[in-house]
Short mmCIF file of C-alpha atoms and ligand atoms in Angstrom, two decimals:
data_model
loop_
_atom_site.label_atom_id
_atom_site.label_comp_id
_atom_site.label_asym_id
_atom_site.label_seq_id
_atom_site.Cartn_x
_atom_site.Cartn_y
_atom_site.Cartn_z
CA UNK A 1 27.44 -68.01 -184.96
CA UNK A 2 26.20 -64.67 -183.97
CA UNK A 3 27.32 -61.66 -183.81
CA UNK A 4 27.67 -61.24 -180.14
CA UNK A 5 28.96 -64.52 -179.82
CA UNK A 6 31.92 -63.78 -182.58
CA UNK A 7 32.51 -59.78 -180.61
CA UNK A 8 33.21 -62.17 -177.49
CA UNK A 9 35.74 -64.27 -179.64
CA UNK A 10 37.44 -61.71 -180.59
CA UNK A 11 37.52 -60.34 -177.14
CA UNK A 12 39.23 -64.29 -175.53
CA UNK A 13 41.35 -64.76 -178.39
CA UNK A 14 42.17 -60.96 -178.61
CA UNK A 15 45.74 -61.90 -177.17
CA UNK A 16 46.50 -64.19 -179.76
CA UNK A 17 46.47 -60.96 -182.46
CA UNK A 18 48.19 -59.55 -180.28
CA UNK A 19 50.96 -61.52 -179.88
CA UNK A 20 51.26 -62.68 -183.12
CA UNK A 21 52.20 -59.14 -184.11
CA UNK A 22 54.62 -58.95 -181.63
CA UNK A 23 56.25 -61.86 -182.84
CA UNK A 24 56.45 -59.81 -186.06
CA UNK A 25 57.90 -56.62 -184.94
CA UNK A 26 60.68 -58.65 -182.38
CA UNK A 27 61.70 -60.85 -185.03
CA UNK A 28 61.99 -58.04 -187.40
CA UNK A 29 59.83 -58.44 -190.36
CA UNK A 30 58.38 -55.51 -190.76
CA UNK A 31 61.90 -54.07 -191.15
CA UNK A 32 63.24 -56.87 -193.63
CA UNK A 33 60.30 -56.14 -195.73
CA UNK A 34 60.41 -52.43 -196.23
CA UNK A 35 58.86 -51.58 -199.38
CA UNK A 36 60.11 -55.03 -201.03
CA UNK A 37 58.19 -58.29 -201.51
CA UNK A 38 60.27 -61.09 -200.15
CA UNK A 39 59.39 -64.89 -200.33
CA UNK A 40 59.08 -66.41 -197.05
CA UNK A 41 62.39 -68.60 -197.29
CA UNK A 42 63.98 -65.21 -198.18
CA UNK A 43 62.98 -63.84 -194.83
CA UNK A 44 63.42 -66.64 -192.72
CA UNK A 45 66.80 -66.45 -193.89
CA UNK A 46 67.99 -62.77 -193.19
CA UNK A 47 66.38 -62.80 -190.41
CA UNK A 48 68.27 -66.14 -189.02
CA UNK A 49 64.92 -67.98 -188.47
CA UNK A 50 62.71 -71.43 -189.22
CA UNK A 51 61.60 -71.26 -192.75
CA UNK A 52 58.73 -73.59 -192.14
CA UNK A 53 57.35 -72.00 -188.74
CA UNK A 54 58.48 -68.28 -190.33
CA UNK A 55 56.22 -69.29 -193.45
CA UNK A 56 53.32 -70.18 -190.95
CA UNK A 57 53.65 -66.38 -188.51
CA UNK A 58 53.55 -64.53 -191.88
CA UNK A 59 50.49 -66.19 -193.11
CA UNK A 60 48.97 -65.29 -189.66
CA UNK A 61 50.28 -62.10 -189.77
CA UNK A 62 48.45 -62.08 -193.21
CA UNK A 63 45.37 -62.55 -192.21
CA UNK A 64 45.42 -59.84 -189.24
CA UNK A 65 46.00 -57.69 -193.16
CA UNK A 66 49.16 -56.33 -191.59
CA UNK A 67 51.15 -58.32 -194.77
CA UNK A 68 49.72 -59.25 -198.13
CA UNK A 69 50.51 -62.66 -198.85
CA UNK A 70 50.41 -64.27 -202.73
CA UNK A 71 50.06 -67.51 -203.75
CA UNK A 72 53.80 -68.69 -204.08
CA UNK A 73 54.02 -67.62 -200.03
CA UNK A 74 55.74 -64.12 -201.07
CA UNK A 75 55.17 -61.22 -198.41
CA UNK A 76 54.91 -57.88 -198.71
CA UNK A 77 53.55 -54.80 -195.92
CA UNK A 78 49.91 -53.75 -196.47
CA UNK A 79 49.54 -49.57 -195.03
CA UNK A 80 48.55 -50.85 -191.85
CA UNK A 81 52.08 -53.08 -192.04
CA UNK A 82 53.87 -49.87 -193.05
CA UNK A 83 53.16 -48.76 -189.22
CA UNK A 84 55.26 -51.44 -187.53
CA UNK A 85 58.50 -50.12 -189.20
CA UNK A 86 61.25 -48.78 -187.24
CA UNK A 87 61.71 -46.04 -189.75
CA UNK A 88 57.41 -45.18 -190.28
CA UNK A 89 57.71 -41.16 -188.78
CA UNK A 90 54.20 -42.14 -187.02
CA UNK A 91 55.57 -45.69 -185.94
CA UNK A 92 53.72 -48.40 -183.45
CA UNK A 93 57.03 -50.04 -182.85
CA UNK A 94 58.44 -49.08 -180.01
CA UNK A 95 54.60 -49.10 -177.99
CA UNK A 96 54.31 -52.67 -179.28
CA UNK A 97 57.99 -53.95 -177.70
CA UNK A 98 56.80 -52.58 -174.31
CA UNK A 99 52.83 -53.34 -173.96
CA UNK A 100 53.42 -57.06 -175.03
CA UNK A 101 56.77 -57.55 -174.34
CA UNK A 102 57.76 -60.29 -171.19
CA UNK A 103 57.46 -57.41 -168.88
CA UNK A 104 54.11 -55.92 -169.18
CA UNK A 105 52.84 -59.12 -170.68
CA UNK A 106 53.49 -61.09 -167.20
CA UNK A 107 51.95 -58.13 -165.09
CA UNK A 108 48.02 -58.96 -166.44
CA UNK A 109 47.90 -62.53 -164.53
CA UNK A 110 47.50 -60.54 -161.25
CA UNK A 111 45.09 -58.59 -162.09
CA UNK A 112 42.26 -61.04 -160.42
CA UNK A 113 43.82 -61.07 -157.60
CA UNK A 114 44.44 -56.92 -157.11
CA UNK A 115 40.36 -57.00 -157.37
CA UNK A 116 39.95 -59.32 -155.34
CA UNK A 117 42.01 -58.36 -152.13
CA UNK A 118 41.83 -54.27 -153.14
CA UNK A 119 46.24 -54.20 -153.77
CA UNK A 120 47.37 -52.22 -156.51
CA UNK A 121 50.96 -53.49 -156.96
CA UNK A 122 51.20 -56.22 -159.96
CA UNK A 123 54.53 -54.65 -160.81
CA UNK A 124 55.45 -55.32 -157.28
CA UNK A 125 54.06 -58.79 -157.13
CA UNK A 126 55.91 -60.01 -159.95
CA UNK A 127 59.27 -57.61 -159.80
CA UNK A 128 59.47 -57.34 -155.98
CA UNK A 129 59.70 -53.12 -156.92
CA UNK A 130 57.66 -50.05 -158.45
CA UNK A 131 58.46 -49.99 -162.56
CA UNK A 132 60.92 -46.96 -161.76
CA UNK A 133 62.70 -48.68 -159.37
CA UNK A 134 62.58 -51.32 -161.89
CA UNK A 135 63.98 -49.71 -164.64
CA UNK A 136 66.96 -48.35 -162.39
CA UNK A 137 68.25 -52.06 -162.97
CA UNK A 138 67.79 -53.71 -166.01
CA UNK A 139 68.67 -51.52 -168.47
CA UNK A 140 66.49 -53.72 -171.52
CA UNK A 141 63.34 -52.82 -169.93
CA UNK A 142 64.63 -48.96 -169.46
CA UNK A 143 65.66 -48.90 -173.05
CA UNK A 144 62.46 -50.53 -174.34
CA UNK A 145 60.41 -48.03 -171.93
CA UNK A 146 61.75 -45.13 -172.75
CA UNK A 147 62.17 -45.83 -176.45
CA UNK A 148 58.08 -46.51 -176.44
CA UNK A 149 57.11 -43.65 -174.86
CA UNK A 150 59.09 -41.51 -177.58
CA UNK A 151 58.08 -42.97 -180.26
CA UNK A 152 54.48 -43.19 -179.51
CA UNK A 153 54.77 -39.41 -178.41
CA UNK A 154 55.11 -39.24 -182.54
CA UNK A 155 51.61 -39.54 -182.52
CA UNK A 156 50.55 -37.92 -178.89
CA UNK A 157 52.40 -34.86 -179.73
CA UNK A 158 50.27 -34.20 -182.71
CA UNK A 159 47.20 -35.07 -180.23
CA UNK A 160 48.12 -32.45 -177.97
CA UNK A 161 49.41 -29.54 -180.29
CA UNK A 162 45.84 -30.05 -182.16
CA UNK A 163 43.82 -29.91 -178.71
CA UNK A 164 46.11 -26.61 -178.04
CA UNK A 165 45.93 -25.27 -181.84
CA UNK A 166 43.48 -22.00 -180.68
CA UNK A 167 45.28 -21.43 -177.41
CA UNK A 168 47.53 -17.89 -176.92
CA UNK A 169 50.68 -18.71 -175.84
CA UNK A 170 52.42 -15.06 -176.51
CA UNK A 171 52.46 -14.74 -172.77
CA UNK A 172 54.60 -17.73 -171.64
CA UNK A 173 58.34 -17.87 -172.68
CA UNK A 174 59.43 -20.53 -171.16
CA UNK A 175 57.69 -23.94 -170.31
CA UNK A 176 58.98 -27.09 -168.44
CA UNK A 177 58.01 -30.62 -169.64
CA UNK A 178 57.77 -32.83 -166.11
CA UNK A 179 58.86 -36.22 -166.98
CA UNK A 180 59.24 -34.77 -170.54
CA UNK A 181 60.86 -38.06 -171.92
CA UNK A 182 63.51 -37.50 -174.26
CA UNK A 183 61.28 -34.29 -175.09
CA UNK A 184 59.36 -35.06 -178.32
CA UNK A 185 56.05 -33.05 -177.09
CA UNK A 186 58.35 -30.07 -176.14
CA UNK A 187 60.31 -29.90 -178.84
CA UNK A 188 56.95 -30.27 -180.77
CA UNK A 189 56.21 -26.83 -179.24
CA UNK A 190 59.16 -25.18 -179.44
CA UNK A 191 59.35 -26.44 -183.28
CA UNK A 192 55.19 -24.37 -183.28
CA UNK A 193 55.90 -21.26 -181.31
CA UNK A 194 59.90 -20.04 -181.99
CA UNK A 195 59.51 -17.40 -179.64
CA UNK A 196 59.39 -20.53 -176.56
CA UNK A 197 62.21 -21.71 -174.88
CA UNK A 198 62.61 -25.06 -172.69
CA UNK A 199 63.19 -27.53 -170.48
CA UNK A 200 63.00 -31.36 -170.51
CA UNK A 201 63.40 -32.44 -166.65
CA UNK A 202 63.83 -35.92 -166.78
CA UNK A 203 64.94 -39.03 -164.61
CA UNK A 204 69.02 -38.90 -165.56
CA UNK A 205 69.39 -42.19 -167.00
CA UNK A 206 66.72 -41.77 -169.07
CA UNK A 207 68.10 -38.24 -170.97
CA UNK A 208 71.65 -39.63 -170.57
CA UNK A 209 72.05 -40.90 -174.42
CA UNK A 210 72.07 -37.63 -176.12
CA UNK A 211 71.45 -39.19 -179.61
CA UNK A 212 68.05 -40.70 -178.46
CA UNK A 213 67.03 -36.94 -177.78
CA UNK A 214 64.50 -34.92 -180.11
CA UNK A 215 65.95 -31.36 -179.77
CA UNK A 216 68.30 -31.24 -182.50
CA UNK A 217 66.25 -33.97 -184.74
CA UNK A 218 63.63 -31.21 -184.07
CA UNK A 219 66.13 -28.20 -185.34
CA UNK A 220 65.10 -26.65 -181.96
CA UNK A 221 68.67 -27.39 -179.97
CA UNK A 222 69.13 -24.16 -178.69
CA UNK A 223 65.81 -23.05 -177.36
CA UNK A 224 65.27 -26.92 -175.34
CA UNK A 225 67.86 -27.52 -171.99
CA UNK A 226 67.80 -30.97 -170.67
CA UNK A 227 67.63 -30.97 -167.04
CA UNK A 228 68.02 -34.58 -164.84
CA UNK A 229 66.02 -34.20 -161.40
CA UNK A 230 63.65 -35.65 -159.22
CA UNK A 231 60.03 -34.32 -160.09
CA UNK A 232 59.11 -35.24 -156.31
CA UNK A 233 61.96 -32.88 -154.93
CA UNK A 234 62.21 -29.80 -157.24
CA UNK A 235 61.29 -28.01 -160.73
CA UNK A 236 62.59 -25.33 -162.23
CA UNK A 237 60.89 -22.26 -162.31
CA UNK A 238 58.25 -21.46 -165.23
CA UNK A 239 55.96 -20.02 -167.23
CA UNK A 240 54.21 -23.17 -167.72
CA UNK A 241 54.62 -27.08 -167.20
CA UNK A 242 53.19 -29.21 -169.78
CA UNK A 243 52.98 -33.15 -168.25
CA UNK A 244 52.13 -35.84 -170.61
CA UNK A 245 51.19 -39.70 -169.37
CA UNK A 246 52.69 -38.47 -165.92
CA UNK A 247 50.33 -38.56 -163.25
CA UNK A 248 48.40 -41.80 -164.65
CA UNK A 249 51.56 -43.03 -163.67
CA UNK A 250 50.61 -41.60 -159.51
CA UNK A 251 48.14 -42.26 -157.11
CA UNK A 252 45.69 -39.07 -155.66
CA UNK A 253 48.48 -38.16 -153.39
CA UNK A 254 51.31 -38.75 -155.12
CA UNK A 255 49.87 -36.26 -158.15
CA UNK A 256 48.76 -33.53 -155.78
CA UNK A 257 52.56 -33.62 -154.44
CA UNK A 258 53.65 -33.08 -157.82
CA UNK A 259 51.21 -30.33 -159.11
CA UNK A 260 51.88 -29.27 -155.88
CA UNK A 261 55.95 -28.49 -156.24
CA UNK A 262 55.39 -26.51 -159.81
CA UNK A 263 52.85 -24.56 -158.19
CA UNK A 264 55.02 -23.28 -155.28
CA UNK A 265 58.21 -22.62 -158.08
CA UNK A 266 55.71 -21.36 -160.88
CA UNK A 267 55.60 -17.58 -162.08
CA UNK A 268 52.41 -15.84 -160.93
CA UNK A 269 50.13 -16.73 -163.74
CA UNK A 270 52.07 -19.53 -164.76
CA UNK A 271 49.82 -22.42 -166.80
CA UNK A 272 49.71 -26.33 -166.12
CA UNK A 273 48.86 -28.41 -169.02
CA UNK A 274 47.88 -32.04 -168.46
CA UNK A 275 48.25 -34.27 -171.19
CA UNK A 276 46.06 -37.05 -170.11
CA UNK A 277 43.45 -39.77 -171.88
CA UNK A 278 39.90 -38.79 -169.95
CA UNK A 279 37.51 -40.94 -169.10
CA UNK A 280 33.74 -40.27 -170.12
CA UNK A 281 31.06 -41.16 -168.46
CA UNK A 282 29.20 -44.67 -168.20
CA UNK A 283 28.24 -46.76 -171.47
CA UNK A 284 30.88 -44.85 -173.52
CA UNK A 285 33.34 -46.95 -174.71
CA UNK A 286 36.56 -45.72 -174.39
CA UNK A 287 40.71 -46.60 -174.86
CA UNK A 288 41.06 -45.23 -171.76
CA UNK A 289 38.71 -47.31 -169.38
CA UNK A 290 41.15 -50.02 -170.60
CA UNK A 291 44.18 -47.88 -170.40
CA UNK A 292 43.02 -47.47 -166.40
CA UNK A 293 43.37 -51.78 -166.11
CA UNK A 294 47.14 -51.35 -167.44
CA UNK A 295 47.67 -48.42 -164.95
CA UNK A 296 46.41 -50.73 -162.28
CA UNK A 297 48.83 -53.18 -163.23
CA UNK A 298 51.86 -51.25 -163.89
CA UNK A 299 51.85 -49.11 -160.69
CA UNK A 300 50.24 -46.80 -158.47
CA UNK A 301 48.24 -44.50 -160.73
CA UNK A 302 44.74 -44.75 -163.16
CA UNK A 303 43.31 -42.71 -165.65
CA UNK A 304 40.70 -39.83 -164.62
CA UNK A 305 37.51 -38.13 -165.46
CA UNK A 306 37.98 -34.36 -166.22
CA UNK A 307 36.54 -33.93 -162.53
CA UNK A 308 38.87 -36.13 -161.23
CA UNK A 309 41.59 -34.05 -163.09
CA UNK A 310 40.05 -30.18 -161.70
CA UNK A 311 39.90 -31.93 -158.20
CA UNK A 312 43.70 -32.97 -158.08
CA UNK A 313 44.33 -29.13 -159.62
CA UNK A 314 42.20 -27.47 -157.19
CA UNK A 315 43.77 -29.69 -153.81
CA UNK A 316 47.24 -28.43 -155.01
CA UNK A 317 45.94 -25.10 -155.19
CA UNK A 318 45.59 -24.66 -158.83
CA UNK A 319 42.54 -23.12 -160.61
CA UNK A 320 40.86 -25.56 -163.11
CA UNK A 321 40.51 -23.41 -166.49
CA UNK A 322 39.09 -25.80 -169.08
CA UNK A 323 40.13 -29.09 -170.65
CA UNK A 324 41.03 -28.78 -174.31
CA UNK A 325 40.11 -31.86 -176.70
CA UNK A 326 41.82 -32.44 -180.18
CA UNK A 327 39.56 -32.54 -183.41
CA UNK A 328 40.28 -36.28 -183.18
CA UNK A 329 42.74 -38.31 -180.69
CA UNK A 330 42.82 -40.25 -177.63
CA UNK A 331 44.10 -37.36 -175.07
CA UNK A 332 43.10 -34.11 -173.90
CA UNK A 333 44.84 -30.99 -172.25
CA UNK A 334 43.55 -30.46 -168.94
CA UNK A 335 44.71 -26.65 -168.19
CA UNK A 336 45.38 -25.11 -164.54
CA UNK A 337 45.82 -21.57 -163.72
CA UNK A 338 48.09 -20.22 -161.00
CA UNK A 339 46.58 -18.14 -158.96
C1 SAM B 1 54.57 -42.75 -168.94
S1 SAM B 1 56.37 -41.71 -169.41
C2 SAM B 1 56.13 -40.59 -169.94
C3 SAM B 1 57.28 -40.15 -170.84
C4 SAM B 1 56.69 -38.38 -171.70
N1 SAM B 1 56.03 -37.07 -171.08
C5 SAM B 1 56.15 -38.96 -172.69
O1 SAM B 1 54.45 -38.74 -172.36
O2 SAM B 1 56.43 -39.55 -173.45
C6 SAM B 1 56.80 -41.10 -167.79
C7 SAM B 1 57.98 -40.41 -167.64
O3 SAM B 1 58.13 -39.95 -166.00
C8 SAM B 1 59.42 -39.77 -165.82
N2 SAM B 1 59.92 -39.99 -164.53
C9 SAM B 1 59.31 -41.04 -163.56
N3 SAM B 1 59.61 -40.62 -162.26
C10 SAM B 1 60.01 -39.47 -162.69
C11 SAM B 1 61.05 -38.64 -161.85
N4 SAM B 1 60.94 -38.71 -159.96
N5 SAM B 1 61.33 -37.37 -161.63
C12 SAM B 1 61.48 -36.97 -163.24
N6 SAM B 1 60.49 -37.79 -163.82
C13 SAM B 1 60.22 -38.85 -163.64
C14 SAM B 1 60.14 -41.16 -166.55
O4 SAM B 1 61.86 -41.36 -166.72
C15 SAM B 1 59.07 -41.22 -167.64
O5 SAM B 1 59.93 -40.46 -168.64
#
């Protein structure tokens, strides 16, 4: 088989890999191993699983280089497998449970039909309503979704801080993270810049469980406030707004509305920071171009180019300033100024 065929085979069977990985995470295999080696039968017994099928799953996870297999059917975590533990500081477990879990898995089958008939509504086709409406009814989905955002933020916040490494925050006192989830990004800013205070604006249900919020865990509880609200109705006044993975959830008209509310509430000279995947030019492969397809399936949104973000800012009355890129990482920060 040639290289090209091999590459296509990889694409065709890619979902087998992600679903095998998902099964390992969902069943608790990575947490069960921690830093130990265990025989397949012991893992199966610990987790209440069928021993023969467990061995085959472990062997496949070994083939994906997430586990290390010895000749006597004993397994341990590889360096990559460590990232799937719940307690890893940059754990990818939460995002696995969301993106390969049954809800998001079910969306993809609608992709060809959506592209044929031009209606971007896979979530509605599958579940009868939009994702956030669905999350309001189904607490299991809501918990997996909010948990995934929170844990993925442990990686993304570092990219945002890196992108804005050289930024002068001395003129900013109050920063509002709009749709800030459990507040990892905002609290990371507050931890790095002790003169800042912050507000996380979020849907009430996403911030109801105090134990999941980051403010106390990151030692900035006294400078961080969580505010239940609707970014389409009102936002608090602030010197800067930050939104990570927000505008990509919404179509252009909705984004202009969100940005317009912030500009109206902003103090003079305020900034808005939009942290998103940025689509690069033609023929440049990028995760953003695939994430865009996920957004097509999930809601009304999309990933955008730098020009498209500039256009959204200007339509909402902000002045585009600059796009800040991290030294490595998948998201960048587009900055706007209230003039
Ligand atoms: C894709 S998540 C991103 C969360 C967080 N910014 C992050 O990057 O981890 C989108 C967030 O927007 C919040 N959200 C959705 N609609 C909202 C609204 N109308 N007002 C405030 N927050 C909203 C959701 O609850 C969710 O936490």
